XYZ file of N, CA and C in Angstrom:
726
model
N 6.575 -0.397 25.392
C 6.052 0.966 24.918
C 6.530 1.033 23.438
N 5.753 1.657 22.714
C 5.860 1.820 21.006
C 7.213 2.357 20.863
N 7.901 2.172 20.245
C 9.163 2.778 19.651
C 8.727 4.100 18.877
N 7.570 4.141 18.082
C 7.116 5.107 17.198
C 5.616 5.117 17.599
N 5.251 6.366 17.949
C 3.807 6.598 18.096
C 3.425 7.722 17.330
N 2.297 7.517 16.670
C 1.776 8.931 15.799
C 0.115 8.978 16.390
N 0.053 10.175 16.743
C -1.120 10.603 17.602
C -1.872 11.744 16.848
N -2.987 11.438 16.023
C -3.937 12.546 15.469
C -3.253 13.378 14.468
N -2.215 12.804 13.834
C -1.414 13.577 12.722
C -2.286 14.119 11.552
N -2.080 15.606 11.590
C -2.761 16.119 10.547
C -1.757 17.190 9.864
N -1.716 17.173 8.532
C -0.929 17.844 7.642
C -1.576 18.259 6.378
N -1.799 19.606 6.030
C -2.295 20.140 4.954
C -1.133 20.877 4.120
N -1.468 20.980 2.641
C -0.563 21.650 1.881
C -1.780 22.537 1.183
N -2.026 23.656 1.546
C -2.870 24.823 1.128
C -4.282 24.115 1.416
N -5.206 23.813 0.601
C -6.436 23.286 0.692
C -6.493 21.856 0.647
N -5.375 21.202 0.126
C -5.229 19.764 0.308
C -4.953 19.284 1.474
N -5.537 18.210 1.685
C -5.355 17.587 3.400
C -4.436 16.153 3.037
N -3.420 16.156 3.352
C -2.485 15.139 3.281
C -2.648 14.045 4.354
N -2.695 14.584 5.489
C -2.848 13.497 6.877
C -4.313 14.189 7.709
N -5.183 13.438 7.767
C -6.212 13.771 8.465
C -6.806 12.967 9.766
N -5.907 13.183 10.759
C -5.925 12.599 11.969
C -5.668 11.189 12.032
N -4.300 10.933 11.446
C -3.790 9.558 11.779
C -3.136 9.297 13.077
N -3.548 8.072 13.424
C -3.001 7.514 14.704
C -2.483 6.214 14.617
N -1.130 5.751 14.784
C -0.626 4.535 14.549
C 0.544 4.387 15.648
N 0.983 3.115 16.066
C 2.076 2.867 16.693
C 2.866 1.729 16.097
N 4.168 1.737 16.275
C 4.971 0.915 15.779
C 5.981 0.157 17.247
N 5.762 -1.230 17.568
C 6.286 -1.727 18.696
C 7.764 -2.104 18.401
N 8.742 -2.203 19.213
C 10.134 -2.315 18.896
C 10.167 -3.786 18.270
N 11.035 -3.798 17.137
C 11.455 -5.024 16.428
C 10.303 -5.240 15.471
N 9.172 -4.413 15.283
C 8.035 -4.776 14.200
C 8.243 -3.998 13.024
N 7.806 -4.303 11.943
C 7.775 -3.358 10.683
C 6.441 -3.046 10.218
N 6.172 -1.855 10.484
C 4.858 -1.475 9.781
C 4.779 -0.965 8.368
N 3.834 -1.635 7.496
C 3.826 -1.448 5.943
C 2.547 -0.274 5.934
N 2.934 0.659 5.153
C 2.019 1.805 4.819
C 1.730 1.558 3.513
N 0.650 1.389 3.216
C 0.053 1.178 1.707
C -1.008 2.210 1.196
N -0.901 2.370 -0.075
C -2.097 3.147 -0.503
C -1.641 3.806 -1.805
N -2.738 4.241 -2.454
C -2.181 4.938 -3.753
C -1.578 6.173 -3.792
N -1.075 6.708 -4.781
C -0.440 8.135 -4.768
C -1.310 9.174 -4.447
N -0.869 9.927 -3.314
C -1.814 10.941 -2.541
C -2.459 10.511 -1.277
N -2.331 9.150 -0.923
C -2.788 8.711 0.356
C -2.369 9.246 1.562
N -1.071 9.804 1.268
C -0.609 10.383 2.771
C 0.482 9.678 3.324
N 0.866 8.518 2.585
C 1.828 7.504 3.297
C 3.148 8.042 3.134
N 3.602 8.942 2.356
C 5.023 9.422 2.247
C 5.130 10.580 3.227
N 4.183 11.354 3.412
C 4.076 12.495 4.295
C 4.089 11.887 5.728
N 3.485 10.772 5.950
C 3.488 10.424 7.246
C 4.826 10.001 7.571
N 5.582 9.135 6.632
C 6.912 8.641 6.892
C 7.639 9.725 6.988
N 7.518 10.913 6.286
C 8.533 12.027 6.690
C 8.477 12.580 7.809
N 7.189 12.676 8.458
C 6.982 13.136 9.657
C 7.502 12.591 10.877
N 8.072 11.419 10.638
C 8.651 10.471 11.803
C 10.002 11.293 12.101
N 10.679 11.610 10.796
C 12.111 12.259 11.119
C 12.192 13.502 10.938
N 11.041 14.157 10.945
C 10.720 15.777 10.825
C 11.125 16.259 9.557
N 11.074 15.459 8.521
C 11.350 16.161 7.075
C 10.061 16.719 6.851
N 8.894 16.444 7.579
C 7.773 17.220 7.364
C 7.241 17.355 8.709
N 6.959 18.729 9.118
C 6.427 18.797 10.344
C 4.744 19.150 10.110
N 4.370 18.499 11.317
C 2.721 18.440 11.157
C 2.047 19.703 11.761
N 0.863 19.917 11.226
C 0.016 21.002 11.445
C -0.786 20.862 12.813
N -0.979 19.611 13.301
C -1.683 19.215 14.340
C -1.240 17.761 14.602
N -1.566 17.403 15.906
C -1.093 15.925 16.491
C 0.513 15.947 16.538
N 0.817 14.818 16.993
C 2.219 14.576 17.215
C 2.922 13.257 17.030
N 4.128 13.324 16.734
C 5.080 11.998 16.634
C 5.852 11.931 17.642
N 5.811 10.726 18.375
C 6.736 10.389 19.322
C 7.949 9.474 19.068
N 9.026 9.544 19.100
C 9.975 8.495 18.660
C 10.963 8.121 19.708
N 10.858 7.028 20.271
C 11.713 6.696 21.558
C 10.993 7.358 22.640
N 9.705 7.456 22.737
C 9.037 8.260 23.826
C 8.913 9.669 23.894
N 9.872 10.314 22.898
C 10.045 11.741 22.924
C 9.173 12.402 21.753
N 8.573 13.692 21.958
C 8.037 14.312 20.880
C 8.923 14.649 20.025
N 8.784 14.431 18.663
C 10.029 14.934 17.759
C 10.370 16.345 17.608
N 9.124 17.206 17.744
C 9.334 18.555 17.793
C 10.161 19.273 18.859
N 10.397 18.358 20.089
C 11.502 18.560 21.198
C 12.875 18.267 20.922
N 13.074 17.477 19.686
C 14.349 17.154 19.323
C 15.017 17.595 18.313
N 16.377 17.856 18.368
C 17.252 18.600 17.263
C 16.813 17.858 15.878
N 16.418 18.385 14.911
C 16.188 17.473 13.672
C 17.216 16.883 13.121
N 18.424 17.651 13.158
C 19.559 16.884 12.635
C 20.061 15.604 13.233
N 20.016 15.621 14.746
C 20.404 14.540 15.329
C 19.363 13.269 15.338
N 18.163 13.689 15.179
C 16.981 12.763 14.927
C 17.058 12.066 13.647
N 17.490 12.712 12.671
C 17.759 12.143 11.314
C 18.983 11.277 11.319
N 19.979 11.686 11.963
C 21.199 10.802 12.088
C 21.009 9.488 12.853
N 20.055 9.560 13.663
C 19.960 8.482 14.631
C 18.893 7.471 13.716
N 18.349 7.886 12.757
C 17.159 7.058 12.093
C 17.783 6.600 10.499
N 17.694 5.301 10.275
C 17.977 4.894 9.011
C 17.053 5.343 7.982
N 17.331 5.881 6.693
C 16.273 6.408 5.771
C 16.625 5.998 4.428
N 15.748 5.261 3.827
C 16.007 5.010 2.318
C 15.072 5.636 1.463
N 15.526 6.415 0.507
C 14.604 7.263 -0.150
C 14.235 6.346 -1.445
N 13.168 6.811 -2.102
C 12.712 5.924 -3.179
C 13.459 5.725 -4.360
N 14.178 6.620 -4.541
C 15.415 6.713 -5.649
C 16.709 6.440 -5.267
N 16.926 6.006 -3.729
C 18.211 5.609 -3.399
C 18.762 6.919 -2.849
N 18.680 8.039 -3.574
C 19.305 9.411 -3.069
C 21.146 9.258 -2.681
N 21.622 8.513 -3.587
C 23.076 8.206 -3.395
C 23.705 9.648 -3.953
N 24.991 9.954 -3.270
C 25.625 10.891 -3.702
C 26.516 10.531 -5.087
N 26.355 10.991 -6.138
C 26.581 10.376 -7.650
C 28.288 10.432 -7.725
N 28.919 11.521 -7.156
C 30.325 11.717 -7.277
C 31.112 11.074 -6.234
N 30.445 10.410 -5.070
C 30.999 9.479 -4.147
C 30.978 8.056 -4.520
N 32.006 7.379 -4.100
C 31.938 5.823 -4.350
C 30.941 5.137 -3.257
N 30.796 3.692 -3.704
C 29.873 3.149 -2.715
C 30.045 3.224 -1.581
N 31.463 2.984 -1.190
C 31.979 2.787 0.469
C 31.685 4.482 0.804
N 32.077 5.306 0.322
C 32.021 6.679 0.801
C 30.499 6.980 1.063
N 29.697 6.638 0.260
C 28.030 6.698 0.497
C 27.512 5.867 1.643
N 28.105 4.815 1.728
C 27.745 3.829 2.927
C 28.228 4.327 4.273
N 29.576 4.974 4.268
C 30.062 5.481 5.179
C 29.684 6.678 5.947
N 28.615 7.388 5.140
C 28.335 8.712 5.244
C 27.839 8.985 6.815
N 26.880 8.326 7.251
C 26.304 8.499 8.437
C 27.341 8.301 9.638
N 28.081 7.235 9.753
C 29.068 6.974 10.587
C 30.137 8.148 10.809
N 30.237 8.666 9.611
C 31.424 9.849 9.416
C 30.734 11.118 10.078
N 29.663 11.463 9.900
C 28.785 12.542 10.482
C 28.634 12.266 11.900
N 28.529 11.250 12.340
C 28.499 10.970 13.856
C 29.823 10.926 14.557
N 31.079 10.926 13.583
C 32.281 11.050 14.186
C 32.645 9.687 14.812
N 32.209 8.821 14.320
C 32.562 7.344 14.582
C 33.897 7.054 14.011
N 34.684 6.236 15.021
C 35.809 5.887 14.570
C 35.903 4.553 13.517
N 36.787 4.507 12.612
C 36.515 3.690 11.619
C 35.157 3.503 10.808
N 35.016 4.894 10.509
C 33.640 4.924 9.798
C 33.601 4.255 8.562
N 34.686 4.024 7.857
C 34.893 3.177 6.567
C 34.437 1.992 6.668
N 35.201 1.201 7.977
C 34.975 -0.108 8.283
C 33.322 -0.292 8.557
N 32.766 0.618 9.137
C 31.288 0.524 9.458
C 30.546 0.441 7.951
N 30.982 1.235 6.873
C 30.435 1.159 5.719
C 30.764 -0.121 5.046
N 31.786 -0.666 5.290
C 32.316 -2.052 4.370
C 31.420 -3.132 5.047
N 31.246 -3.059 6.446
C 30.420 -4.045 6.875
C 28.857 -3.837 6.670
N 28.628 -2.747 6.309
C 26.994 -2.449 5.972
C 26.910 -3.167 4.619
N 27.777 -2.563 3.494
C 27.779 -3.265 2.261
C 27.700 -4.790 2.314
N 28.512 -5.297 3.028
C 28.436 -6.816 2.932
C 27.154 -7.289 3.550
N 26.703 -6.558 4.740
C 25.191 -7.090 5.177
C 24.289 -6.912 4.063
N 24.352 -5.799 3.158
C 23.268 -5.492 2.194
C 23.501 -6.221 0.949
N 24.499 -7.395 0.992
C 24.802 -8.275 -0.253
C 25.577 -7.775 -1.237
N 26.507 -6.858 -0.830
C 27.615 -6.360 -2.025
C 28.776 -6.585 -1.200
N 29.840 -7.394 -2.218
C 30.996 -7.620 -1.515
C 31.902 -6.293 -1.482
N 32.283 -5.922 -0.346
C 32.979 -4.623 -0.429
C 34.273 -4.505 -1.171
N 34.785 -5.672 -1.365
C 36.348 -5.749 -2.002
C 35.799 -5.488 -3.499
N 34.671 -5.860 -4.076
C 34.198 -5.550 -5.359
C 33.581 -4.335 -5.632
N 32.805 -3.906 -4.827
C 31.908 -2.655 -4.893
C 32.390 -1.483 -4.238
N 33.202 -1.230 -3.310
C 33.775 -0.584 -2.507
C 34.083 0.842 -3.593
N 35.035 0.645 -4.162
C 35.482 1.784 -5.347
C 34.531 2.187 -6.449
N 33.424 1.571 -6.602
C 32.532 1.771 -7.771
C 31.740 2.908 -7.434
N 31.348 3.642 -8.456
C 30.507 4.621 -8.358
C 29.052 4.385 -8.670
N 27.921 5.100 -8.384
C 26.515 4.785 -8.780
C 26.249 4.429 -9.864
N 27.014 5.317 -10.909
C 26.669 5.265 -12.162
C 27.217 3.858 -12.824
N 27.779 3.224 -12.170
C 28.515 1.867 -12.512
C 27.760 0.687 -11.974
N 26.592 0.883 -11.244
C 25.901 -0.104 -10.797
C 24.438 -0.273 -11.252
N 23.961 -1.379 -11.349
C 22.524 -1.534 -11.745
C 21.679 -1.199 -10.704
N 20.156 -1.009 -11.028
C 19.429 -0.432 -10.101
C 19.199 -1.189 -8.904
N 19.237 -2.437 -8.645
C 19.122 -3.280 -7.773
C 20.583 -2.913 -6.814
N 21.670 -2.888 -7.397
C 22.821 -2.478 -6.741
C 22.865 -1.161 -5.842
N 22.231 -0.352 -6.818
C 22.250 1.213 -6.121
C 21.145 1.034 -4.695
N 20.178 0.478 -4.935
C 19.268 0.172 -3.796
C 19.893 -0.476 -2.574
N 20.821 -1.461 -2.739
C 21.566 -2.069 -1.795
C 22.411 -1.257 -1.030
N 23.271 -0.222 -1.928
C 24.187 0.752 -1.494
C 23.443 1.706 -0.375
N 22.056 2.005 -0.744
C 21.293 2.989 -0.227
C 20.918 2.178 1.173
N 20.680 0.926 1.035
C 20.246 0.388 2.400
C 21.578 0.174 3.382
N 22.606 -0.030 2.537
C 23.843 -0.088 3.517
C 24.101 1.193 4.159
N 23.911 2.193 3.439
C 23.963 3.625 4.036
C 23.270 4.107 5.264
N 21.799 3.326 5.146
C 20.873 3.502 6.173
C 21.210 2.748 7.291
N 21.912 1.515 7.289
C 22.178 0.834 8.524
C 23.409 0.938 9.141
N 24.309 1.617 8.336
C 25.724 1.517 8.768
C 26.064 1.872 10.113
N 25.328 3.012 10.586
C 25.599 3.544 11.915
C 24.929 2.721 12.872
N 24.177 1.538 12.483
C 23.460 0.691 13.490
C 22.100 1.399 14.136
N 21.258 1.915 13.387
C 20.165 2.615 13.906
C 19.194 1.631 14.500
N 18.344 1.865 15.510
C 17.214 1.277 15.929
C 16.058 1.196 15.183
N 15.889 2.153 14.169
C 14.515 2.455 13.689
C 15.301 2.662 12.034
N 14.396 2.221 11.081
C 14.721 2.298 9.679
C 13.526 2.602 8.952
N 13.500 3.852 8.087
C 12.392 4.304 7.217
C 12.717 4.084 5.691
N 11.684 3.478 5.067
C 12.003 3.074 3.627
C 10.653 3.571 2.823
N 11.275 4.429 1.790
C 9.954 5.037 0.951
C 10.078 4.218 -0.373
N 9.086 3.243 -0.528
C 8.933 2.612 -1.791
C 10.266 2.410 -2.322
N 11.468 1.512 -1.575
C 12.660 1.452 -2.186
C 12.811 0.503 -3.320
N 11.811 -0.503 -3.485
C 11.984 -1.610 -4.515
C 11.290 -1.189 -5.655
N 10.304 -0.008 -5.668
C 9.370 0.176 -6.658
C 9.874 -0.064 -8.195
N 11.189 0.416 -8.284
C 11.659 0.798 -9.745
C 12.270 -0.601 -10.002
N 12.407 -1.520 -9.387
C 13.312 -2.643 -9.710
C 12.335 -3.704 -10.389
N 13.350 -4.413 -11.340
C 12.446 -5.620 -11.756
C 12.175 -6.715 -11.014
N 11.325 -7.550 -11.301
C 10.441 -8.406 -10.505
C 11.636 -9.476 -9.789
N 12.482 -9.922 -10.461
C 13.578 -10.800 -9.782
C 14.345 -10.037 -8.820
N 15.080 -8.924 -9.064
C 16.010 -7.945 -8.583
C 15.128 -7.559 -7.219
N 13.639 -7.150 -7.364
C 12.962 -6.826 -6.367
C 12.971 -7.732 -5.363
N 12.486 -8.918 -5.755
C 12.453 -10.195 -4.648
C 13.604 -10.420 -3.851
N 14.883 -10.271 -4.520
C 16.015 -10.415 -3.840
C 16.349 -9.323 -2.872
N 15.846 -8.128 -3.337
C 16.036 -6.882 -2.331
C 15.238 -7.036 -1.115
N 14.162 -7.257 -1.422
C 13.293 -7.701 -0.492
C 13.554 -8.724 0.782
N 14.234 -9.891 0.234
C 14.742 -10.761 1.250
C 15.825 -10.283 1.932
N 16.690 -9.550 1.315
C 17.730 -8.835 1.885
C 17.358 -8.246 3.072
N 16.286 -6.978 2.819
C 15.746 -6.336 3.785
C 15.041 -7.055 5.021
N 14.358 -8.023 4.737
C 13.842 -8.814 5.881
C 14.921 -9.457 6.782
N 16.038 -10.191 6.031
C 17.032 -10.711 6.752
C 17.801 -9.752 7.473
N 18.098 -8.637 6.984
C 18.535 -7.594 7.980
C 17.965 -7.017 9.090
N 16.485 -6.694 8.899
C 15.790 -6.278 9.870
C 15.565 -7.184 10.875
N 15.615 -8.442 10.635
C 15.178 -9.486 11.866
C 16.441 -9.808 12.347
N 17.645 -9.747 11.736
C 18.787 -10.185 12.402
C 19.171 -8.990 13.303
N 18.829 -7.768 12.902
C 19.510 -6.590 13.787
C 18.121 -6.157 14.816
N 17.083 -6.715 14.531
C 16.116 -6.301 15.697
C 15.729 -4.900 15.338
N 15.566 -4.444 13.960
C 15.446 -2.963 13.687
C 13.968 -2.874 13.650
N 13.493 -1.707 14.101
C 11.990 -1.147 14.020
C 11.890 -0.588 12.753
N 10.976 -0.874 11.821
C 10.778 -0.260 10.523
C 9.496 0.385 10.184
N 9.353 1.449 9.409
C 8.195 1.678 8.706
C 8.530 1.546 7.260
N 7.734 0.975 6.320
C 8.025 0.749 5.137
C 6.916 1.083 4.154
N 7.143 2.095 3.203
C 6.032 2.701 2.405
C 6.022 1.833 1.162
N 4.909 1.462 0.608
C 4.774 0.734 -0.770
C 3.216 1.075 -1.282
N 3.394 1.067 -2.709
C 1.865 1.002 -3.137
C 1.498 -0.549 -3.545
N 2.047 -1.412 -3.077
C 2.024 -2.765 -3.454
C 1.442 -3.494 -1.988
N 0.300 -3.945 -2.057
C -0.171 -4.551 -0.746
C 0.565 -5.816 -0.802
N 0.727 -6.656 -1.751
C 1.259 -7.999 -1.649
C 2.719 -7.874 -1.112
N 3.330 -6.881 -1.456
C 4.716 -6.698 -1.107
C 4.657 -6.389 0.585
N 3.759 -5.443 1.029
C 3.694 -5.104 2.349
C 3.102 -6.233 3.333
N 2.758 -7.288 2.801
C 2.163 -8.379 3.359
C 3.359 -9.328 3.487
N 4.297 -9.484 2.571
C 5.575 -9.913 2.515
C 6.458 -9.544 3.482
N 6.925 -8.062 3.541
C 7.811 -7.596 4.162
C 7.663 -7.236 5.437
N 6.434 -6.678 5.947
C 5.816 -6.080 7.050
C 5.174 -7.067 8.226
N 5.401 -6.619 9.377
C 4.663 -7.597 10.509
C 3.106 -6.895 10.466
N 2.826 -5.621 10.054
C 1.694 -5.197 10.523
C 1.421 -4.095 9.162
N 0.185 -4.095 8.570
C -0.035 -3.192 7.554
C -1.099 -2.407 7.824
N -1.034 -1.059 7.494
C -2.042 0.114 7.573
C -2.272 0.521 6.198
N -3.478 0.305 5.749
C -3.973 0.713 4.292
C -4.432 2.068 4.409
N -3.952 3.063 3.669
C -4.123 4.528 3.795
C -4.997 4.945 2.511
N -6.041 6.017 2.873
C -6.752 6.381 1.727
C -7.163 7.776 2.072
N -6.915 8.915 1.174
C -7.366 10.282 1.482
C -6.848 10.770 2.633
N -5.544 10.350 3.040
C -5.031 10.773 4.376
C -5.467 10.123 5.822
N -6.115 9.156 5.645
C -6.638 8.498 6.693
C -6.239 6.897 6.756
N -6.160 6.420 7.767
C -6.146 4.797 7.897
C -7.401 4.232 7.692
N -7.558 3.504 6.387
C -8.795 2.776 6.046
C -8.858 1.373 6.660
N -7.766 0.757 6.894
C -7.695 -0.518 7.441
C -6.420 -0.906 8.182
N -6.375 -1.469 9.233
C -4.932 -2.033 9.650
C -5.148 -3.464 10.392
N -4.493 -4.103 9.952
C -4.263 -5.434 10.518
C -2.646 -6.058 10.646
N -2.532 -7.364 11.553
C -1.388 -7.864 11.415
C -1.197 -8.466 9.957
N -0.019 -8.401 9.128
C 0.172 -8.944 7.877
C -0.272 -10.236 7.540
N -0.216 -11.310 8.692
C -0.524 -12.744 8.367
C -2.042 -12.724 8.438
N -2.784 -11.825 9.093
C -4.270 -11.757 9.231
C -5.025 -10.950 8.027
N -4.199 -10.271 7.311
C -4.859 -9.219 6.331
C -5.591 -9.817 5.430
N -5.269 -10.935 4.596
C -6.123 -11.615 3.651
C -7.200 -12.164 4.208
N -7.521 -12.428 5.353
C -8.740 -13.355 5.722
C -9.628 -12.243 6.713
N -9.024 -10.849 6.596
C -9.948 -9.912 7.548
C -10.163 -8.509 6.677
N -9.530 -8.293 5.667
C -9.634 -7.116 5.023
C -11.071 -6.922 4.366
N -11.661 -5.534 4.512
C -12.956 -5.267 4.130
C -12.646 -4.063 3.305
N -13.730 -3.615 2.533
C -13.979 -2.450 1.822
C -12.620 -2.213 0.791
N -12.258 -0.826 1.174
C -11.055 -0.308 0.162
C -9.959 -1.353 0.178
N -9.670 -2.095 1.455
C -8.164 -2.931 1.515
C -8.618 -4.197 0.874
N -9.967 -4.786 1.000
C -10.395 -5.916 0.244
C -10.149 -5.641 -1.282
N -10.575 -4.356 -1.750
C -10.359 -4.109 -3.337
C -8.847 -3.854 -3.606
N -7.929 -3.467 -2.896
C -6.668 -3.663 -2.912
C -5.792 -5.016 -3.132
N -6.416 -5.842 -2.361
C -6.066 -7.259 -2.194
C -6.335 -7.839 -3.561
N -7.613 -7.751 -4.080
C -7.992 -8.255 -5.100
C -7.363 -7.890 -6.415
N -6.844 -6.437 -6.313
C -5.942 -5.954 -7.431
C -4.901 -6.502 -7.443
N -4.299 -6.919 -6.230
C -3.032 -7.520 -6.161
C -2.962 -9.002 -6.438
N -4.156 -9.416 -6.676
C -4.215 -10.976 -7.097
C -4.285 -11.874 -5.618
N -4.606 -11.323 -4.757
C -4.659 -11.891 -3.356
C -5.924 -12.294 -3.008
N -6.074 -13.616 -2.605
C -7.305 -14.252 -2.285
C -7.790 -13.615 -1.096
N -9.036 -13.340 -0.928
C -9.681 -12.561 0.378
C -10.936 -13.672 0.873
């Protein structure tokens, strides 16, 4: 059974259609990459999974349950979420940020969960625990954001262009860290990016979105050989041979 299933998702903002009948599913342990230009609907779809956005029609099921039947706060605390800009609390230390969700869930030794998450995300807690976000590089802040997302041990992780603002070297290191973390923990993920090459590297399956619809979908390893139309155009722009 799919851990995440989206059925006929429709979302409008006034006259603008953000999602136009999208249906997708993500099997346990897989990573779905949502790719598209600005306004394609990929972030709206991501936010519908944890009810940061409610659909106008269609439905989203998480772990077999329609999300509208679930308490939104509990749902969000059960899903790791990495925002595009990291979304760290600026006046909290790295450890406090990383320990946020375990603390909200009332976990014993929440700070220890945070320390382990920082370490898993590639930051030595002895070095970084007491630092503030303003004292970190962009790559380090994103690693803290990832640590916060995984600290409570969620089985689902949502990521909204988490590496888009990083330089090429830092971005590749952060991508590798994410891949290792996801595989080691068996986490099911949905990863939003405008970079098709990144999606092919990070994800197991890729859905190319355009104007609120899925224009093309394929396993990441087969995408270059099977893409047509708009997906092929994006591959060409990314410098990937088709």
